PDB file of C-alpha atoms in Angstrom:
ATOM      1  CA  UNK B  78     -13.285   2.974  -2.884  1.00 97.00           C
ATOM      2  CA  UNK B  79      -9.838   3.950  -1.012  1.00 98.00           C
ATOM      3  CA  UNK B  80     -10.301   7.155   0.770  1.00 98.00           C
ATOM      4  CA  UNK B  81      -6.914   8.160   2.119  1.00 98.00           C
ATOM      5  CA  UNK B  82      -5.154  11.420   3.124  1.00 98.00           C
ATOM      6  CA  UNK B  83      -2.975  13.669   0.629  1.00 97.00           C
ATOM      7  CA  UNK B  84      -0.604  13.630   3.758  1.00 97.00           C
ATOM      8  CA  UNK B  85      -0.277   9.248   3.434  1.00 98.00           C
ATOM      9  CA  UNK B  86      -0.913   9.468  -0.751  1.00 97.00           C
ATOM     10  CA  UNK B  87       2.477  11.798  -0.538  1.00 96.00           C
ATOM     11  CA  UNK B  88       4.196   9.366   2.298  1.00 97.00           C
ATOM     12  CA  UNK B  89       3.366   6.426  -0.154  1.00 97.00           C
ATOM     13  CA  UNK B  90       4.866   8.504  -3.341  1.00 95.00           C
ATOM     14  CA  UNK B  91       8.076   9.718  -1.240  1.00 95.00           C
ATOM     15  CA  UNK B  92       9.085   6.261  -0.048  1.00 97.00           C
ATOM     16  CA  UNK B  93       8.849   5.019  -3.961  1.00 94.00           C
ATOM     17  CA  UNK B  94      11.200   7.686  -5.265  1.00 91.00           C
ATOM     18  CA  UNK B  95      13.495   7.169  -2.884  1.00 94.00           C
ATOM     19  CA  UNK B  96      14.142   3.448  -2.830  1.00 94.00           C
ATOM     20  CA  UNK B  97      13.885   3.825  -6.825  1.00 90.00           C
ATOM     21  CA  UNK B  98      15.531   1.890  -8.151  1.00 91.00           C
ATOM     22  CA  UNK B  99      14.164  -0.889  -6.503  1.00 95.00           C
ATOM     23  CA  UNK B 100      10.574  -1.888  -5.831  1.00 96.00           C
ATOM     24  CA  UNK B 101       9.299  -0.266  -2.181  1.00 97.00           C
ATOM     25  CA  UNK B 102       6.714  -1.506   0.080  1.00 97.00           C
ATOM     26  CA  UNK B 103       4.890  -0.811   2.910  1.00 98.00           C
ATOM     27  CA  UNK B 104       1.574  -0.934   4.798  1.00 98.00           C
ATOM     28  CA  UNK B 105      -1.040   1.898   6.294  1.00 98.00           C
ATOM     29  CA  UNK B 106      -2.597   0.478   9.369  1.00 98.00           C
ATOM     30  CA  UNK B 107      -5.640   1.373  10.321  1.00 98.00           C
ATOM     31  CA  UNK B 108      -8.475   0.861  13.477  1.00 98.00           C
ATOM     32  CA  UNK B 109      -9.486  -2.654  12.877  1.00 97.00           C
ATOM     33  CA  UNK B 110     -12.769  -2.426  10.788  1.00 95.00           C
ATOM     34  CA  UNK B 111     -12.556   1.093  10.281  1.00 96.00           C
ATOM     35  CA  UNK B 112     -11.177   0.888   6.969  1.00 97.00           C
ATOM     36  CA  UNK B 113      -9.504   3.988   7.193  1.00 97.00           C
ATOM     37  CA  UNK B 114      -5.481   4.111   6.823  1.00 98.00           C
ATOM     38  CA  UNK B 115      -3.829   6.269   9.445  1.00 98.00           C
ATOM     39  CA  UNK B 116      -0.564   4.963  10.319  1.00 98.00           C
ATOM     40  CA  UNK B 117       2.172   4.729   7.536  1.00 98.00           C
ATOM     41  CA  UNK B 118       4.716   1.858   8.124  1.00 98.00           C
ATOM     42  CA  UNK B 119       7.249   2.221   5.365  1.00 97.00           C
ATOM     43  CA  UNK B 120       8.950  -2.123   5.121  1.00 97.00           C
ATOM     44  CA  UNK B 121      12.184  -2.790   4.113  1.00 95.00           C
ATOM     45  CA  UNK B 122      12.251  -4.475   0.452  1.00 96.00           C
ATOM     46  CA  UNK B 123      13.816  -7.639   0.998  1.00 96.00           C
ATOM     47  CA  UNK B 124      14.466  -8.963  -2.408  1.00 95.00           C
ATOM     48  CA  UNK B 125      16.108  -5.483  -2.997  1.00 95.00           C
ATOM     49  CA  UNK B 126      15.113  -5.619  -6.488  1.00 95.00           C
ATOM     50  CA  UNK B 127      13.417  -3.690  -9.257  1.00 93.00           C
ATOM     51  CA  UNK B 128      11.148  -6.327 -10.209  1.00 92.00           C
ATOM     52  CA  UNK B 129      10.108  -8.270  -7.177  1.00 91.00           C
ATOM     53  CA  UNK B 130       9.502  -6.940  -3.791  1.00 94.00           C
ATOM     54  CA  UNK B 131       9.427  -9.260  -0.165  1.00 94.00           C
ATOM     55  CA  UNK B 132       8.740  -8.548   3.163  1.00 95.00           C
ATOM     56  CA  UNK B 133      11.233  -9.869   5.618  1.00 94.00           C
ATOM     57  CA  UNK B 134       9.119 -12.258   7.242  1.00 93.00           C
ATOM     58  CA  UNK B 135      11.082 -11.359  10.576  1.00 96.00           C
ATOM     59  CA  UNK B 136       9.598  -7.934  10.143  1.00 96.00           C
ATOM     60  CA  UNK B 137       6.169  -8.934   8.913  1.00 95.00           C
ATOM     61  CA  UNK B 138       5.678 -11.223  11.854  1.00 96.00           C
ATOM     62  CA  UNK B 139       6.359  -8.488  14.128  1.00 97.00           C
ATOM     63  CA  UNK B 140       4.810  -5.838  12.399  1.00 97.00           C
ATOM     64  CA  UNK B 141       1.051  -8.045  12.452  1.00 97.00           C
ATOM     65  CA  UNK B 142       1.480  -8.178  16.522  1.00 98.00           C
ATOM     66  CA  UNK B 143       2.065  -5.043  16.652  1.00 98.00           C
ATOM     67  CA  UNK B 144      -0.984  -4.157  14.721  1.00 98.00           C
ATOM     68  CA  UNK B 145      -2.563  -7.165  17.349  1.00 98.00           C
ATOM     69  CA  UNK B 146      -1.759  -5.138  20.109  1.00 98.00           C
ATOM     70  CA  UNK B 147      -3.063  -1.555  18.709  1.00 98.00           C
ATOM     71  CA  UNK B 148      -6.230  -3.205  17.670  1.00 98.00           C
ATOM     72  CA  UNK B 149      -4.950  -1.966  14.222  1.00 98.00           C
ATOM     73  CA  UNK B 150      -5.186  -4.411  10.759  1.00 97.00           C
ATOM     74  CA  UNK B 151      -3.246  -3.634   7.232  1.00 97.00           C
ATOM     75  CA  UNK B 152      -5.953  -1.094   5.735  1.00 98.00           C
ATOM     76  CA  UNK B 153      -3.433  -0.257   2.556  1.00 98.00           C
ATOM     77  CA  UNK B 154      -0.542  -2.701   1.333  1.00 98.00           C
ATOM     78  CA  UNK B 155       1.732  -0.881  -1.378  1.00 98.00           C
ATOM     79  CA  UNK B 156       4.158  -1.292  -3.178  1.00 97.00           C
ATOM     80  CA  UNK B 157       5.980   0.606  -6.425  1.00 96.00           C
ATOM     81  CA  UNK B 158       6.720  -0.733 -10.024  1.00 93.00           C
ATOM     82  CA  UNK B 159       9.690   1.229 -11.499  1.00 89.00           C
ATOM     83  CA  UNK B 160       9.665   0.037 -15.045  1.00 86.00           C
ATOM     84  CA  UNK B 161       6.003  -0.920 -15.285  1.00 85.00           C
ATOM     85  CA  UNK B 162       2.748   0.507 -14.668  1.00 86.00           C
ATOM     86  CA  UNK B 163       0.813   0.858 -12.133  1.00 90.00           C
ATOM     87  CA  UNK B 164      -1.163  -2.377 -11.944  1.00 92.00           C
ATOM     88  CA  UNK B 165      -0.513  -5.459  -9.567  1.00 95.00           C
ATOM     89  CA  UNK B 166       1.568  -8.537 -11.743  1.00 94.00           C
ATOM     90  CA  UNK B 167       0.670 -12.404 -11.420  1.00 94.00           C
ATOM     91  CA  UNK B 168       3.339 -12.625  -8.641  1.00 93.00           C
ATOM     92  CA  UNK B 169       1.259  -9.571  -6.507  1.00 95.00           C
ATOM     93  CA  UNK B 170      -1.405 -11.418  -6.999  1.00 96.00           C
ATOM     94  CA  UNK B 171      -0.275 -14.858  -6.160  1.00 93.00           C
ATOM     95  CA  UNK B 172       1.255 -12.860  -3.047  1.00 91.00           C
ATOM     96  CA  UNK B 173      -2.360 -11.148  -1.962  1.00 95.00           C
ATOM     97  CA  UNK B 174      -3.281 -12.825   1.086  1.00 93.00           C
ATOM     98  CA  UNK B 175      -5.476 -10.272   2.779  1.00 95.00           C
ATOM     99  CA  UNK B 176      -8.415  -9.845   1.097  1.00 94.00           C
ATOM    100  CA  UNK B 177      -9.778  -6.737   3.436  1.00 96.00           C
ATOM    101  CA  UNK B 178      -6.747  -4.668   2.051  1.00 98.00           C
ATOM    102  CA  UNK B 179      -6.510  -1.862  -0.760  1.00 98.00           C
ATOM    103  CA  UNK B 180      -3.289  -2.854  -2.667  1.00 98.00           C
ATOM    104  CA  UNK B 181      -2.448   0.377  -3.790  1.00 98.00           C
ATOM    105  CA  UNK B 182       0.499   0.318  -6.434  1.00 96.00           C
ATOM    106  CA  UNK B 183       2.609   3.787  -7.571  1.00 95.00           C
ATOM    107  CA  UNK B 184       4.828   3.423 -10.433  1.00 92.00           C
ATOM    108  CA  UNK B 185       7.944   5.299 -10.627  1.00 85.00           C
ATOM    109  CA  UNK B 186       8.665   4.442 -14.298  1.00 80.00           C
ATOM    110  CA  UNK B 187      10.177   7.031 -16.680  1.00 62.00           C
ATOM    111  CA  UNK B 188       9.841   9.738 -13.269  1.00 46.00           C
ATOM    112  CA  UNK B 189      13.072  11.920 -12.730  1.00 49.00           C
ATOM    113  CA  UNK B 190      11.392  12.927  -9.102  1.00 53.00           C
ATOM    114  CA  UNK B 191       9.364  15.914 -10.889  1.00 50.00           C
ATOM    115  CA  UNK B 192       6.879  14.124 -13.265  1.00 58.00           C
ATOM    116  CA  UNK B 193       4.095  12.394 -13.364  1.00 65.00           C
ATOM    117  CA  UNK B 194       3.819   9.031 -11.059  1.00 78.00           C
ATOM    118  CA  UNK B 195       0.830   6.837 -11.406  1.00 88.00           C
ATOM    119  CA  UNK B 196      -1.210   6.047  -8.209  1.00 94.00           C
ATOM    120  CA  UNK B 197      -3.798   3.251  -8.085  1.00 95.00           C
ATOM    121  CA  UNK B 198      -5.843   1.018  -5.702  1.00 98.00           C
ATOM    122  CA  UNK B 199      -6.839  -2.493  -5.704  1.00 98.00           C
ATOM    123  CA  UNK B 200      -8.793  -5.090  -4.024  1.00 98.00           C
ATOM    124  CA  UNK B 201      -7.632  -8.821  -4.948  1.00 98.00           C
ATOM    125  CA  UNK B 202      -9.407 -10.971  -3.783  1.00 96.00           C
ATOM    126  CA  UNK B 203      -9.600 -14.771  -4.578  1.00 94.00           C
ATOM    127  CA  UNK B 204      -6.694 -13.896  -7.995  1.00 95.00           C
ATOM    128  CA  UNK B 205      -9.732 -11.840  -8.854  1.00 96.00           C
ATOM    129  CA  UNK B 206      -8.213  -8.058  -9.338  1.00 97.00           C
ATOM    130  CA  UNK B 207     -10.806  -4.883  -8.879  1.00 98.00           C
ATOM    131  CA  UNK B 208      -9.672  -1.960  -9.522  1.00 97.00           C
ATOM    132  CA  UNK B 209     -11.545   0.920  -7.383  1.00 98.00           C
ATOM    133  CA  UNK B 210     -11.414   4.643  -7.083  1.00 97.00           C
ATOM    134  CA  UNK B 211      -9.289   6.171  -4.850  1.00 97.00           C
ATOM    135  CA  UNK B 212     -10.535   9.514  -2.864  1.00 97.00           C
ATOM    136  CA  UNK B 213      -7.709  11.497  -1.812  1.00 96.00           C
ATOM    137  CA  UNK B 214      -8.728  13.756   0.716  1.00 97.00           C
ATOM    138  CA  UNK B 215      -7.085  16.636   3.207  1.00 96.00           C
ATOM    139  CA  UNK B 216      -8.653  14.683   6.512  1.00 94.00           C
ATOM    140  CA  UNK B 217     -10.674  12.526   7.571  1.00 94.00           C
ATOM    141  CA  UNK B 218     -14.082  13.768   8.871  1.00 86.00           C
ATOM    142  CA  UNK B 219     -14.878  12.987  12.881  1.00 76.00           C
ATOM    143  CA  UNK B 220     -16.804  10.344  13.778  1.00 58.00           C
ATOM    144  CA  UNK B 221     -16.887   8.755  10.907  1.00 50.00           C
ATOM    145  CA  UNK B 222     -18.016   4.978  11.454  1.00 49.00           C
ATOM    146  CA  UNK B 223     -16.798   2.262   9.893  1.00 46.00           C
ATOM    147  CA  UNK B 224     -18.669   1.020   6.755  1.00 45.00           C
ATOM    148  CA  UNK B 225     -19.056  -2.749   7.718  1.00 41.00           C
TER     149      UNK B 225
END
């Protein structure tokens, strides 16, 4: 289960309307093995495209030392689908290489900024795909350890 903030969950929905058109991604870091998401780090789509999305590797590489040197690992990897639903495509999953992460996906298909969007969570692990419930919740409660 993905327990995350309404504050991120509306972050994460806000970045995908307004690179709509095109696909946007990002990444909520989090304490390493804490699997909590606290820190959202809207990317730049590379590919600029409404069918693929890429992180420039440039930004990627410095974005993981970053996270190195906070003692921080990718807790949530998103991304949006704008003509599609929710729900990660062969080339997501081919692209999956941190099996610790929730991919959540939002999909801004058939949305004029005031309707419904569709926001779901992932693990992928292996090309296996799981989806799992995601917990939206106001805060975080204190102290809370990490479940590993």
């Amino acid at each position: 289960m993905l327990t995350i903030t309404q504050a991120l969950v509306d972050q994460i929905v806000a970045h995908a309307r307004k690179d709509h058109p095109d696909e946007a991604c990002g990444v909520v870091a989090g304490p390493a093995g804490s699997d909590r998401p606290e820190r959202f780090i809207p990317m730049l789509n590379a590919a600029m495209s409404p069918t693929f999305y890429e992180f420039d590797s440039g930004d990627l590489l410095k974005l993981y030392r970053e996270m190195d040197d906070r003692d921080e690992e990718p807790v949530v990897i998103y991304h949006s689908h704008t003509a599609t639903e929710a729900h990660p495509s062969r080339t997501d999953i081919s692209y999956a290489n941190e099996p610790g992460a929730h991919y959540v996906l939002v999909s801004t298909a058939d949305t004029d900024g005031l309707g419904e969007f569709q926001f779901r969570s992932f693990r992928i692990v292996d090309g296996e795909v799981t989806e799992e419930e995601v917990k939206v919740v106001e805060a975080y409660r204190a102290g809370r350890t990490a479940a590993h």
